[in-house]
PDB file of C-alpha atoms and ligand atoms in Angstrom:
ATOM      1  CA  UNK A   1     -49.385  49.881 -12.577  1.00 97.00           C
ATOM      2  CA  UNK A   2     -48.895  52.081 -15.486  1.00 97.00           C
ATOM      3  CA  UNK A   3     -47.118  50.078 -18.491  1.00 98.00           C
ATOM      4  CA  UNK A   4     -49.915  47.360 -17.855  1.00 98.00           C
ATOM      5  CA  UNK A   5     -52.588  50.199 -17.896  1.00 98.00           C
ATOM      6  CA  UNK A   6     -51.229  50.966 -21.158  1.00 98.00           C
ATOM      7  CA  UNK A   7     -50.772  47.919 -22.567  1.00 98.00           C
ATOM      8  CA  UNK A   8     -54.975  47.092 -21.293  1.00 98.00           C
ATOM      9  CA  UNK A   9     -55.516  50.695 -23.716  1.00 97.00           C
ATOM     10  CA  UNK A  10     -53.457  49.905 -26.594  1.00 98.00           C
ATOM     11  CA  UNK A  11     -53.971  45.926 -26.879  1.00 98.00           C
ATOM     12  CA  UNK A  12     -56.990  44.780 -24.563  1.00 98.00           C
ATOM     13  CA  UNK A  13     -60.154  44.209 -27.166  1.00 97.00           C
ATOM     14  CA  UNK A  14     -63.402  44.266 -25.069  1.00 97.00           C
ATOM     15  CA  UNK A  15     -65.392  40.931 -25.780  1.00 93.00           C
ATOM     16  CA  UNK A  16     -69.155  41.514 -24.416  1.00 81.00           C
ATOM     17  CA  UNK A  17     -70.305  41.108 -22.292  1.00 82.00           C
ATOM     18  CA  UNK A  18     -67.547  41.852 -19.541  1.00 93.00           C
ATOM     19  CA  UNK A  19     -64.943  39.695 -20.922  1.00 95.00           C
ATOM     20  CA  UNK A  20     -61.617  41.208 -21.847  1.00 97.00           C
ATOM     21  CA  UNK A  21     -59.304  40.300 -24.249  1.00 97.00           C
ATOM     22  CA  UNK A  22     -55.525  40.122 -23.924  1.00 98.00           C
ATOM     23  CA  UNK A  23     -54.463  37.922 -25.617  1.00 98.00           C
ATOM     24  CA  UNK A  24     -51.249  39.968 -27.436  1.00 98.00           C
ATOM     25  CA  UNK A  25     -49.183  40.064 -24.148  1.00 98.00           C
ATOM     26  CA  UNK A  26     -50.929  37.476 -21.817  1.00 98.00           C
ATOM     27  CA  UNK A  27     -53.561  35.059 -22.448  1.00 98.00           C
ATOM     28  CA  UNK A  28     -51.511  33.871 -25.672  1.00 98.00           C
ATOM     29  CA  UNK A  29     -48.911  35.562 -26.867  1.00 98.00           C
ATOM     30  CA  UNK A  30     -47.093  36.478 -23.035  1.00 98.00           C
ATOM     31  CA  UNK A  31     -44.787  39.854 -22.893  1.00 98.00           C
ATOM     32  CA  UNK A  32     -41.617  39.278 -21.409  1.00 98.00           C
ATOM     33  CA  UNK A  33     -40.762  42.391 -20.486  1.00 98.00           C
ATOM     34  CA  UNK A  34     -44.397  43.477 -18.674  1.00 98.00           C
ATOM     35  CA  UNK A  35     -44.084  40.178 -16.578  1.00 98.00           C
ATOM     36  CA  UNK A  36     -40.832  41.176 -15.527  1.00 98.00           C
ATOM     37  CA  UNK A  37     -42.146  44.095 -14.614  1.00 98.00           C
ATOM     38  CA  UNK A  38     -45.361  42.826 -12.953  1.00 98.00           C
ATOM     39  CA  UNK A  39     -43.055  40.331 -11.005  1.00 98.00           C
ATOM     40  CA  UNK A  40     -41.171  43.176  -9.553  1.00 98.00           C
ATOM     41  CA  UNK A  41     -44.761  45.128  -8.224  1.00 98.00           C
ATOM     42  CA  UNK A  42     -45.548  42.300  -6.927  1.00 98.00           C
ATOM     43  CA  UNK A  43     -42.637  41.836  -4.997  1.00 98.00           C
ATOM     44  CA  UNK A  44     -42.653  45.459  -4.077  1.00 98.00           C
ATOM     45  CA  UNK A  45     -46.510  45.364  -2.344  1.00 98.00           C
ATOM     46  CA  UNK A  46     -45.591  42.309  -0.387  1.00 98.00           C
ATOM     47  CA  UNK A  47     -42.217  42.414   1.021  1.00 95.00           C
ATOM     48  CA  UNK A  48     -42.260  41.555   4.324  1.00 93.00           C
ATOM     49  CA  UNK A  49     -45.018  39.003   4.003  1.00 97.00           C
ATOM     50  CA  UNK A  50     -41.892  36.592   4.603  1.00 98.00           C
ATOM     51  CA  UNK A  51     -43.270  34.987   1.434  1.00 98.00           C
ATOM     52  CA  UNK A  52     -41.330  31.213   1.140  1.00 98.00           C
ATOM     53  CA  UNK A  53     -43.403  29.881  -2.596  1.00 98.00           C
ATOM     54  CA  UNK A  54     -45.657  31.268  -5.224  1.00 99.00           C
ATOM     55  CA  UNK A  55     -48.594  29.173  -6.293  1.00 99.00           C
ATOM     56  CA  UNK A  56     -50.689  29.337  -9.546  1.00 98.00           C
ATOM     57  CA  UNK A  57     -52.995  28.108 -11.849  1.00 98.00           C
ATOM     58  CA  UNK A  58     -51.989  26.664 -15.478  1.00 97.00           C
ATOM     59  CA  UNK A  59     -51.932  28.154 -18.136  1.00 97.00           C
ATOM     60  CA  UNK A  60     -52.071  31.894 -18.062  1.00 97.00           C
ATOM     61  CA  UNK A  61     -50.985  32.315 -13.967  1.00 98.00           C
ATOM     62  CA  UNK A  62     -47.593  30.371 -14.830  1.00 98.00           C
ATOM     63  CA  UNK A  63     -46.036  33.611 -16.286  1.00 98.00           C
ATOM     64  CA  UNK A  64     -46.873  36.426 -14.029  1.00 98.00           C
ATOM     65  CA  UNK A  65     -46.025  33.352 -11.334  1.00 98.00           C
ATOM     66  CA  UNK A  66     -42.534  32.754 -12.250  1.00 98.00           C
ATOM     67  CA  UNK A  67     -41.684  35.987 -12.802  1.00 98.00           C
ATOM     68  CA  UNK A  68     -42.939  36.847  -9.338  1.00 98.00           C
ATOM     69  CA  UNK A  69     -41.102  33.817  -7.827  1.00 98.00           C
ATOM     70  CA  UNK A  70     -37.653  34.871  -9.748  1.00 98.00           C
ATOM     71  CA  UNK A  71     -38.105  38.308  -8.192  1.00 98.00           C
ATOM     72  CA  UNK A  72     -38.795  36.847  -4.269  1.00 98.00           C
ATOM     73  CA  UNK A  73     -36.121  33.755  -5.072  1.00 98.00           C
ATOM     74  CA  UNK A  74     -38.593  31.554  -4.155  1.00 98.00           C
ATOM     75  CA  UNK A  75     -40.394  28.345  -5.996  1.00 98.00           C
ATOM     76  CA  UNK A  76     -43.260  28.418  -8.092  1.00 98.00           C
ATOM     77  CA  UNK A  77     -45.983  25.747  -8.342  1.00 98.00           C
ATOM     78  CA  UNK A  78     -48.665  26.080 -10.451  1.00 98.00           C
ATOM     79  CA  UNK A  79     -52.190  23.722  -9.803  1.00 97.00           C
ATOM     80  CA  UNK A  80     -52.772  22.023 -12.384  1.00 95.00           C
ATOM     81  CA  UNK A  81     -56.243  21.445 -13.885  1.00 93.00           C
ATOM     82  CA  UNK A  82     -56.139  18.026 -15.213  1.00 81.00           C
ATOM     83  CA  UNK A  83     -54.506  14.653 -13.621  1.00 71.00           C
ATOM     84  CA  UNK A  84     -51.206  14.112 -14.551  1.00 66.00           C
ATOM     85  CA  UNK A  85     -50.808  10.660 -15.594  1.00 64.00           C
ATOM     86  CA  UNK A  86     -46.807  11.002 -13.797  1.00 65.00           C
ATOM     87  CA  UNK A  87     -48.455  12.648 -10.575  1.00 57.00           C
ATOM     88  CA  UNK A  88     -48.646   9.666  -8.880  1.00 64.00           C
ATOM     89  CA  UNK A  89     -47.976  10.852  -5.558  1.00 71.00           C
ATOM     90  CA  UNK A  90     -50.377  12.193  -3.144  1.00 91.00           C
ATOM     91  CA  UNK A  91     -52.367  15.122  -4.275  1.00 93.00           C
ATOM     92  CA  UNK A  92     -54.705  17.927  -2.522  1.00 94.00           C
ATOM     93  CA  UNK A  93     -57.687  18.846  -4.866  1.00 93.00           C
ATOM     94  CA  UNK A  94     -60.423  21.205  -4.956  1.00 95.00           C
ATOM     95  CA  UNK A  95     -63.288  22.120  -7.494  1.00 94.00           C
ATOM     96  CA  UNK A  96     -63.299  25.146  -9.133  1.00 95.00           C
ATOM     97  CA  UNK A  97     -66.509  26.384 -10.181  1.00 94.00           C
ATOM     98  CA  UNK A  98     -65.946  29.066 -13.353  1.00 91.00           C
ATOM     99  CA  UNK A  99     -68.888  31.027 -13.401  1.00 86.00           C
ATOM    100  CA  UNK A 100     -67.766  32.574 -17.302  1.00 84.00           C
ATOM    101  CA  UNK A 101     -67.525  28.717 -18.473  1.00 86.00           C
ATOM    102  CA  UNK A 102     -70.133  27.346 -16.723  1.00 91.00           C
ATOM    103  CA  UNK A 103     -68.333  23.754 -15.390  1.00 93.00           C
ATOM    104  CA  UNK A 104     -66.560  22.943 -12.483  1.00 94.00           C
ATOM    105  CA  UNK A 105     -62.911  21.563 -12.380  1.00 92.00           C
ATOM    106  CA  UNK A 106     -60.900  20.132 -10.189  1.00 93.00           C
ATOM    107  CA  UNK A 107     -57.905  21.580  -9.603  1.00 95.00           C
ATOM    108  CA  UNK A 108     -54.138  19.798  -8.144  1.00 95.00           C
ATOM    109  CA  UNK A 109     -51.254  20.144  -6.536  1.00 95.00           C
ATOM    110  CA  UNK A 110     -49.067  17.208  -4.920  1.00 94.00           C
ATOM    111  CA  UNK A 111     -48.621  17.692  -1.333  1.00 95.00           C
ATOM    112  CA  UNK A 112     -44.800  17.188  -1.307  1.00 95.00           C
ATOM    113  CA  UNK A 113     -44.992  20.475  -2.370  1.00 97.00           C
ATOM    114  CA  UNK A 114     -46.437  22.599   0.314  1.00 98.00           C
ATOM    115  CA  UNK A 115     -44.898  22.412   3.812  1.00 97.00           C
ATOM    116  CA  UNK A 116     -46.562  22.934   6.481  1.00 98.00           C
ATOM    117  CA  UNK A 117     -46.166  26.466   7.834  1.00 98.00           C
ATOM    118  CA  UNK A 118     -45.168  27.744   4.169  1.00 98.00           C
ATOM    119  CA  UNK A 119     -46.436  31.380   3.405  1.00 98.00           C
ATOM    120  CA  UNK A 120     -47.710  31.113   0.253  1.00 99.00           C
ATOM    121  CA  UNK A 121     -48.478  33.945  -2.533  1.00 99.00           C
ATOM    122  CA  UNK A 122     -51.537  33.464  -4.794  1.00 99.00           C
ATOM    123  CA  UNK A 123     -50.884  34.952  -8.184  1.00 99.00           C
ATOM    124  CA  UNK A 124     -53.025  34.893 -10.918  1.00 98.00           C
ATOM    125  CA  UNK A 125     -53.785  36.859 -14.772  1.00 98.00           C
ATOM    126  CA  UNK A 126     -57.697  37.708 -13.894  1.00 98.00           C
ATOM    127  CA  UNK A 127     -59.663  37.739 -10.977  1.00 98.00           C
ATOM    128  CA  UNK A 128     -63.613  37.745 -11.893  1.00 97.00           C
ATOM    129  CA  UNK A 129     -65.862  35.811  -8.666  1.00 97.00           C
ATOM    130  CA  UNK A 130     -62.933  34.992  -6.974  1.00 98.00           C
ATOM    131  CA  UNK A 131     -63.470  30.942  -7.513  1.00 98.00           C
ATOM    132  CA  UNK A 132     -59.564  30.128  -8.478  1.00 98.00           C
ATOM    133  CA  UNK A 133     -58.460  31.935  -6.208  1.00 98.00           C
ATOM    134  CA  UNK A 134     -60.281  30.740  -3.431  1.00 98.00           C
ATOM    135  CA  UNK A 135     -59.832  27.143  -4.830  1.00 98.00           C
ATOM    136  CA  UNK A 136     -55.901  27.907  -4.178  1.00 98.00           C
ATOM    137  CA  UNK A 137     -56.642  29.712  -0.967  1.00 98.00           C
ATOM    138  CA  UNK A 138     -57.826  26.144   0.403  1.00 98.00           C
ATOM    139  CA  UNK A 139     -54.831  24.055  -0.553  1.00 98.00           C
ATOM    140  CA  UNK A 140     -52.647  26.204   0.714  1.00 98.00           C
ATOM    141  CA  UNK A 141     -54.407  25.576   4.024  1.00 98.00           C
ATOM    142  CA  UNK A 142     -55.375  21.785   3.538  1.00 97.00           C
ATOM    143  CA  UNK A 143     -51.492  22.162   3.344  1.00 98.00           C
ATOM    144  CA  UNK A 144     -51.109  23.645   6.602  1.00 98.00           C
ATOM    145  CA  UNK A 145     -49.721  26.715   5.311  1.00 98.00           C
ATOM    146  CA  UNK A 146     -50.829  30.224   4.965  1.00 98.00           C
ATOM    147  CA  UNK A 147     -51.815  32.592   2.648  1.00 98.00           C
ATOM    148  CA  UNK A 148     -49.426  35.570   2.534  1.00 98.00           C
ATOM    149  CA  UNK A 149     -51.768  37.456  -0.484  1.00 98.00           C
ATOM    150  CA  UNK A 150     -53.403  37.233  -3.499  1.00 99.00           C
ATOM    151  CA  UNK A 151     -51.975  38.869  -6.494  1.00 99.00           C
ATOM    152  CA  UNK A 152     -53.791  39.441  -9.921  1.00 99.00           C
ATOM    153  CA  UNK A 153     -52.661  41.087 -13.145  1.00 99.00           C
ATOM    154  CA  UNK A 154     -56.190  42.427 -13.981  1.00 98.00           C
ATOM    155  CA  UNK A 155     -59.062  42.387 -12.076  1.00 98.00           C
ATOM    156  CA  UNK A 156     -62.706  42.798 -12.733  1.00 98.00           C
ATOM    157  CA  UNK A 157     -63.754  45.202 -10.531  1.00 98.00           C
ATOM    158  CA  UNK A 158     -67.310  44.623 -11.106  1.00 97.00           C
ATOM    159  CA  UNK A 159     -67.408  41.103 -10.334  1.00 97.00           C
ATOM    160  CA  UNK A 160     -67.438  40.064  -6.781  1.00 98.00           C
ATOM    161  CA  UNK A 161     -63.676  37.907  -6.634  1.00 98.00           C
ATOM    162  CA  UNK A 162     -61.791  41.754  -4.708  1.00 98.00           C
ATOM    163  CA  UNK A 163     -64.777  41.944  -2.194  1.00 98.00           C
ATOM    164  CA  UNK A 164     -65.440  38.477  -1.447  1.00 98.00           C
ATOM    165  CA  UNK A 165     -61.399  37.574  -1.204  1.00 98.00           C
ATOM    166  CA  UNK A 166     -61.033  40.611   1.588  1.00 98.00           C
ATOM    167  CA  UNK A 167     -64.073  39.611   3.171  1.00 98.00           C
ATOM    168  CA  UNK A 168     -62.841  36.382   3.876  1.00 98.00           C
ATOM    169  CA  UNK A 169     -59.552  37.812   5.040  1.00 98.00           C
ATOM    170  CA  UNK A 170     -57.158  38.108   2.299  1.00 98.00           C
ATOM    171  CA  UNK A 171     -54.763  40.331   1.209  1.00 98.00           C
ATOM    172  CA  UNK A 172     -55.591  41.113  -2.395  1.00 98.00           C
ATOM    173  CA  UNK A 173     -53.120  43.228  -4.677  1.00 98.00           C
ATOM    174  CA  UNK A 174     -54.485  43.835  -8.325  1.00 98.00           C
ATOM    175  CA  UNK A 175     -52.321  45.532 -10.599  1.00 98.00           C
ATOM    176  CA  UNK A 176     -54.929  47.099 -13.065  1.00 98.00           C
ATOM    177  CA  UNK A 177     -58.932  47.784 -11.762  1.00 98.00           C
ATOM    178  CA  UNK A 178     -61.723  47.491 -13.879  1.00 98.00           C
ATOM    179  CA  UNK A 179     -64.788  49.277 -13.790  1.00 98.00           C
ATOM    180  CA  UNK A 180     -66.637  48.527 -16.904  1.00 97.00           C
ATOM    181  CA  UNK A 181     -66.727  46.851 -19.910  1.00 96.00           C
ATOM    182  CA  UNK A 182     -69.563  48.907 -21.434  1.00 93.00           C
ATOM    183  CA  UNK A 183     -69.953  49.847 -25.354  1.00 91.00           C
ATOM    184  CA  UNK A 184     -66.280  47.927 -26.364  1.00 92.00           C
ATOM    185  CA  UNK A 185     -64.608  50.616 -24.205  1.00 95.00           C
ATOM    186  CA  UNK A 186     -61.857  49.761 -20.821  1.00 97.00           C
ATOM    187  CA  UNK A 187     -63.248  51.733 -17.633  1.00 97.00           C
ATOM    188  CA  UNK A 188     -60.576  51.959 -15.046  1.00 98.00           C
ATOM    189  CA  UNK A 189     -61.475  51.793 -11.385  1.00 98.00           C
ATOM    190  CA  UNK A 190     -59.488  55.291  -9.996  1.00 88.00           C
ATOM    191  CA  UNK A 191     -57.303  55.182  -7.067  1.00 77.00           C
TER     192      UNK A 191
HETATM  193  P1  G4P B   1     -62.853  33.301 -11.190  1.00 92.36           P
HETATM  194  O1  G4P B   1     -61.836  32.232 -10.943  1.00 92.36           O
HETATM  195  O2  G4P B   1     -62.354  34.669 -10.722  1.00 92.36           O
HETATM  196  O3  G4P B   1     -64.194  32.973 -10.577  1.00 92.36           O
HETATM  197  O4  G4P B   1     -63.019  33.446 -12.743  1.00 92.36           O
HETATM  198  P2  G4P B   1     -63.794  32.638 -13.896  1.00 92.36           P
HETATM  199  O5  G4P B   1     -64.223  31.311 -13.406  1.00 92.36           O
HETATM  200  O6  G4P B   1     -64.788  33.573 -14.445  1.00 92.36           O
HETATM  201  O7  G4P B   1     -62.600  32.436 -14.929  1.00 92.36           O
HETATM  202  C1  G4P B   1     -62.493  31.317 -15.785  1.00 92.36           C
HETATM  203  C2  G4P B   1     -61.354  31.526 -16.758  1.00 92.36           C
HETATM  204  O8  G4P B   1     -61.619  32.715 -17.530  1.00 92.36           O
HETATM  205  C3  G4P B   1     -59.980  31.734 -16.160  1.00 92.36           C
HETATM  206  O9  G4P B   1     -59.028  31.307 -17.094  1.00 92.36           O
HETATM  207  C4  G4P B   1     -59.918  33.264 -16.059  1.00 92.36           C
HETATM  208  O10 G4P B   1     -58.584  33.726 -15.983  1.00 92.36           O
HETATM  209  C5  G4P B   1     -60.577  33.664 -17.336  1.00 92.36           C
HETATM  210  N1  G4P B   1     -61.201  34.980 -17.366  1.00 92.36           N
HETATM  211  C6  G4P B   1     -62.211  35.467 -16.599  1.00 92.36           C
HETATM  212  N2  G4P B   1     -62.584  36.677 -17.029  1.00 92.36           N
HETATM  213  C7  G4P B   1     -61.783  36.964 -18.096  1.00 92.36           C
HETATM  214  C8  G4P B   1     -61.691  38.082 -18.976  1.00 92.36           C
HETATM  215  O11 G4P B   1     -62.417  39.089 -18.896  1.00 92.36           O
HETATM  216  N3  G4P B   1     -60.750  37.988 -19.952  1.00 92.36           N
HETATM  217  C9  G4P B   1     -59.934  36.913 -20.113  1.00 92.36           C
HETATM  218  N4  G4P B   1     -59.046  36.946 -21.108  1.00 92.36           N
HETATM  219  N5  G4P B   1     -60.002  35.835 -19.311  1.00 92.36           N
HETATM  220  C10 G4P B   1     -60.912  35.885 -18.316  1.00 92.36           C
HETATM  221  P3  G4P B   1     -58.750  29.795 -17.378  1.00 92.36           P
HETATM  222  O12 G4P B   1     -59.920  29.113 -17.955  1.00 92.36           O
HETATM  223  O13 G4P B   1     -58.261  29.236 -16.103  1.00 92.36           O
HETATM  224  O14 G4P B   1     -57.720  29.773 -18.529  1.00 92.36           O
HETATM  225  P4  G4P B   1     -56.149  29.972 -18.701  1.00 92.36           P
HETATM  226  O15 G4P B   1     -55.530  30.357 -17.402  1.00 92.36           O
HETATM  227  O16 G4P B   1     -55.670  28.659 -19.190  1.00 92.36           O
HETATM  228  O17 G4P B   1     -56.032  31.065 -19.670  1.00 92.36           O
HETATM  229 NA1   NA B   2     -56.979  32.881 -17.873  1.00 92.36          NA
HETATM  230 NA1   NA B   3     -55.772  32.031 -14.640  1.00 92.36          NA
END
């Protein structure tokens, strides 16, 4: 996706080692416009998946999520990482192990939210080792649903998340690829 390669070029600040910063249009401050327009790509690459909810992970998913969900006119959910002291109801949870932060959280969503049968997008902002995702992946199936794809705003092409996600069956769709990280300078994957 072009405008978001751009925006990687103009506004991403490479943090070593292998951590990018975005924080101008999506980790902090969050660009309207370029999650309007990553909602729409992602609707694009998977119509047809009969797609019936978007589910992400708070904070940074929620954007790219309900844009996503506007564009399909479906629901979003997002997991949340701590209890909710209101989410009283029954909940699925998972641990999420984040290899960058070393600690493993649990992550929830309350099951009156996923039907059974529900085809269920994935979206998230990064994809590194693929642990969020994956996390997500296994709700949406605890839930008896299924996972229509996985869709990520920048991934880290040379961490394992792309490889081990497809290995295990998914449908991943990243928006931007990166190679590298080396010497505070962005390395696209080409395609
Ligand atoms: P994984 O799920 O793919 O295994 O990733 P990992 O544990 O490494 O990611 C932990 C957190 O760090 C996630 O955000 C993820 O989005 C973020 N992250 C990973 N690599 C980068 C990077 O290069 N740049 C930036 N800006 N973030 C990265 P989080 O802790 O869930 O936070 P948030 O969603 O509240 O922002
Ligand atoms: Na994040
Ligand atoms: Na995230």
């Amino acid at each position: 996706m072009e405008l978001l390669r751009q925006k990687v070029i103009n506004e991403g600040i490479v943090l070593g080692p292998g951590v990018l910063k975005v924080d101008s249009f999506l980790n902090h401050q969050m660009d309207p416009f370029l999650m309007r327009e990553v909602g729409r790509e992602f609707t694009r690459r998977f119509a047809g998946e009969g797609i019936t909810k978007v589910l992400t992970i708070e904070s940074s998913g929620i954007a790219p999520g309900i844009m996503t969900a506007l564009e399909l006119e479906v629901p979003m959910i997002f997991a949340r990482k701590q209890k909710s002291l209101t989410l009283t109801e029954d909940i699925y949870v998972e641990k999420v192990y984040s290899f960058t932060k070393k600690e493993t959280n649990e992550i929830t969503v309350s099951r009156k939210f996923i039907a059974p049968g529900e085809r269920v997008l994935i979206v998230d902002d990064f994809l590194a080792n693929g642990e969020a995702a994956f996390g997500l992946a296994r709700i949406v199936e605890q839930a008896g649903g299924s996972v229509a794809g996985i869709g990520i705003v920048i991934e880290k092409a040379f961490q394992p998340g792309n490889r081990l996600l497809k290995e295990a069956g998914y449908r991943v769709e990243s928006l931007v690829r990166i190679a590298s990280l080396d010497d505070g300078v962005v390395g696209f994957v080409e395609e």
